[in-house]
Amino acid sequence: MVLGHDFIFARRMLRWARVPCVAERQEIWEALLESGFLHALSDAHEATTRIVFGALSRSAGFKERSFGYTSFDVLESQLDRVFELGSFASAPAEREPVSAPLAGVTRDNLNGSAGWRYGRYRILLKRHDFGAVDAIRWDQLSSTKQAVAKQEYGEDPQLSLDLGIERGGPLPDVPAPLTLVLAHSATEAPLEMELFLGRPRFNADRGSAWWWRLPLTRDALGPDPRRGNLEPTAPLWGDDEDDVALRPRARGRGMDAETAK
């Protein structure tokens, strides 16, 4: 069967859509890594995991929905704590000597969704089922999440190719800052966690959920620039725990370990 030129062109454009914008990804990784912003996100998630799984257990009757709501609420509070915002703002003398404060982070909610802004980047939260970060369907989420996933993206071939995806509708406007998503998850047994920062892709076509995403593991992040000569971070779990270890699920080092497929 001979394929028409239009069909071949469409297939090529769809294939190119899966290639991440390396320049944008690199720029964001370097800017947020060197400042310690990504390390702060990781710290907040580790603290959240410790708190949630220390307080809730399935043996006590808590279900996945309980972990979901609780982890979202606690992560919001822990991010405010690590950035010293709101009720967690403290004088320098009251701060524990773990890491230097990261100046310039503000709360920047979007249509009621909790958000944090640093420079030209805003971060929103999205909890996913453990191991299923690529299965998120942005087109089935809130209008705010849909709007974020529809942000103009220079590498998107759909901007010049009609694939039958409806992009109109009464969605809220996404203002100037580039809005990224912090996708988080953890599992109780075995105790593991997943944390990614990425640019979501509106996937009503059942394609990739991400233009790109970065795994925020300890190996990928490396030394924390906020700490300098300060004492290293204490282990997430103390020696009195029964051989419990928190293991990041995302494999590989550096930002190239995970990209949209």
PDB file of N, CA and C in Angstrom, residues 14 17-18 137 139 156 158 163-167 201-209 211:
ATOM      1  N   LEU A  14       4.237  13.645  14.395  1.00  0.00           N
ATOM      2  CA  LEU A  14       3.942  13.002  15.663  1.00  0.00           C
ATOM      3  C   LEU A  14       5.196  12.444  16.301  1.00  0.00           C
ATOM      4  N   ALA A  17       7.158  15.118  17.860  1.00  0.00           N
ATOM      5  CA  ALA A  17       6.518  15.635  19.067  1.00  0.00           C
ATOM      6  C   ALA A  17       7.029  14.939  20.314  1.00  0.00           C
ATOM      7  N   ARG A  18       7.583  13.738  20.148  1.00  0.00           N
ATOM      8  CA  ARG A  18       8.073  12.996  21.292  1.00  0.00           C
ATOM      9  C   ARG A  18       9.503  13.380  21.664  1.00  0.00           C
ATOM     10  N   ARG A 137      -3.405  11.588  32.550  1.00  0.00           N
ATOM     11  CA  ARG A 137      -4.218  12.121  31.452  1.00  0.00           C
ATOM     12  C   ARG A 137      -4.630  13.545  31.814  1.00  0.00           C
ATOM     13  N   ASP A 139      -5.958  15.783  30.024  1.00  0.00           N
ATOM     14  CA  ASP A 139      -7.243  16.188  29.456  1.00  0.00           C
ATOM     15  C   ASP A 139      -8.415  15.765  30.329  1.00  0.00           C
ATOM     16  N   ASP A 156       6.291  22.095  19.630  1.00  0.00           N
ATOM     17  CA  ASP A 156       5.076  21.326  19.415  1.00  0.00           C
ATOM     18  C   ASP A 156       4.667  21.365  17.943  1.00  0.00           C
ATOM     19  N   GLN A 158       2.101  20.198  16.709  1.00  0.00           N
ATOM     20  CA  GLN A 158       0.658  20.338  16.604  1.00  0.00           C
ATOM     21  C   GLN A 158       0.254  21.794  16.403  1.00  0.00           C
ATOM     22  N   LEU A 163      -4.557  17.943  14.227  1.00  0.00           N
ATOM     23  CA  LEU A 163      -4.706  16.525  14.553  1.00  0.00           C
ATOM     24  C   LEU A 163      -6.087  16.231  15.135  1.00  0.00           C
ATOM     25  N   GLY A 164      -6.979  17.188  15.055  1.00  0.00           N
ATOM     26  CA  GLY A 164      -8.320  16.967  15.542  1.00  0.00           C
ATOM     27  C   GLY A 164      -8.456  17.088  17.042  1.00  0.00           C
ATOM     28  N   ILE A 165      -7.490  17.703  17.709  1.00  0.00           N
ATOM     29  CA  ILE A 165      -7.554  17.886  19.155  1.00  0.00           C
ATOM     30  C   ILE A 165      -8.197  19.234  19.453  1.00  0.00           C
ATOM     31  N   GLU A 166      -9.257  19.196  20.213  1.00  0.00           N
ATOM     32  CA  GLU A 166      -9.954  20.424  20.566  1.00  0.00           C
ATOM     33  C   GLU A 166      -9.158  21.193  21.599  1.00  0.00           C
ATOM     34  N   ARG A 167      -8.790  22.439  21.264  1.00  0.00           N
ATOM     35  CA  ARG A 167      -7.982  23.240  22.170  1.00  0.00           C
ATOM     36  C   ARG A 167      -8.719  24.464  22.673  1.00  0.00           C
ATOM     37  N   ARG A 201       2.243  17.723  28.820  1.00  0.00           N
ATOM     38  CA  ARG A 201       1.769  17.795  27.429  1.00  0.00           C
ATOM     39  C   ARG A 201       0.296  17.396  27.406  1.00  0.00           C
ATOM     40  N   PHE A 202      -0.533  18.237  26.816  1.00  0.00           N
ATOM     41  CA  PHE A 202      -1.953  17.934  26.715  1.00  0.00           C
ATOM     42  C   PHE A 202      -2.121  16.700  25.834  1.00  0.00           C
ATOM     43  N   ASN A 203      -2.538  15.600  26.432  1.00  0.00           N
ATOM     44  CA  ASN A 203      -2.503  14.314  25.732  1.00  0.00           C
ATOM     45  C   ASN A 203      -3.884  13.714  25.484  1.00  0.00           C
ATOM     46  N   ALA A 204      -4.774  14.539  24.959  1.00  0.00           N
ATOM     47  CA  ALA A 204      -6.071  14.011  24.542  1.00  0.00           C
ATOM     48  C   ALA A 204      -5.920  13.026  23.394  1.00  0.00           C
ATOM     49  N   ASP A 205      -4.763  13.076  22.721  1.00  0.00           N
ATOM     50  CA  ASP A 205      -4.490  12.131  21.636  1.00  0.00           C
ATOM     51  C   ASP A 205      -3.946  10.804  22.153  1.00  0.00           C
ATOM     52  N   ARG A 206      -3.911  10.647  23.502  1.00  0.00           N
ATOM     53  CA  ARG A 206      -3.403   9.447  24.169  1.00  0.00           C
ATOM     54  C   ARG A 206      -1.895   9.264  23.957  1.00  0.00           C
ATOM     55  N   GLY A 207      -1.231  10.364  23.620  1.00  0.00           N
ATOM     56  CA  GLY A 207       0.217  10.329  23.467  1.00  0.00           C
ATOM     57  C   GLY A 207       0.899  10.564  24.801  1.00  0.00           C
ATOM     58  N   SER A 208       2.158  10.976  24.754  1.00  0.00           N
ATOM     59  CA  SER A 208       2.951  11.179  25.958  1.00  0.00           C
ATOM     60  C   SER A 208       2.330  12.226  26.863  1.00  0.00           C
ATOM     61  N   ALA A 209       2.461  12.009  28.162  1.00  0.00           N
ATOM     62  CA  ALA A 209       1.951  12.959  29.150  1.00  0.00           C
ATOM     63  C   ALA A 209       2.914  14.119  29.385  1.00  0.00           C
ATOM     64  N   TRP A 211       6.235  16.689  27.741  1.00  0.00           N
ATOM     65  CA  TRP A 211       7.221  17.086  26.743  1.00  0.00           C
ATOM     66  C   TRP A 211       8.599  16.675  27.236  1.00  0.00           C
TER      67      TRP A 211
END
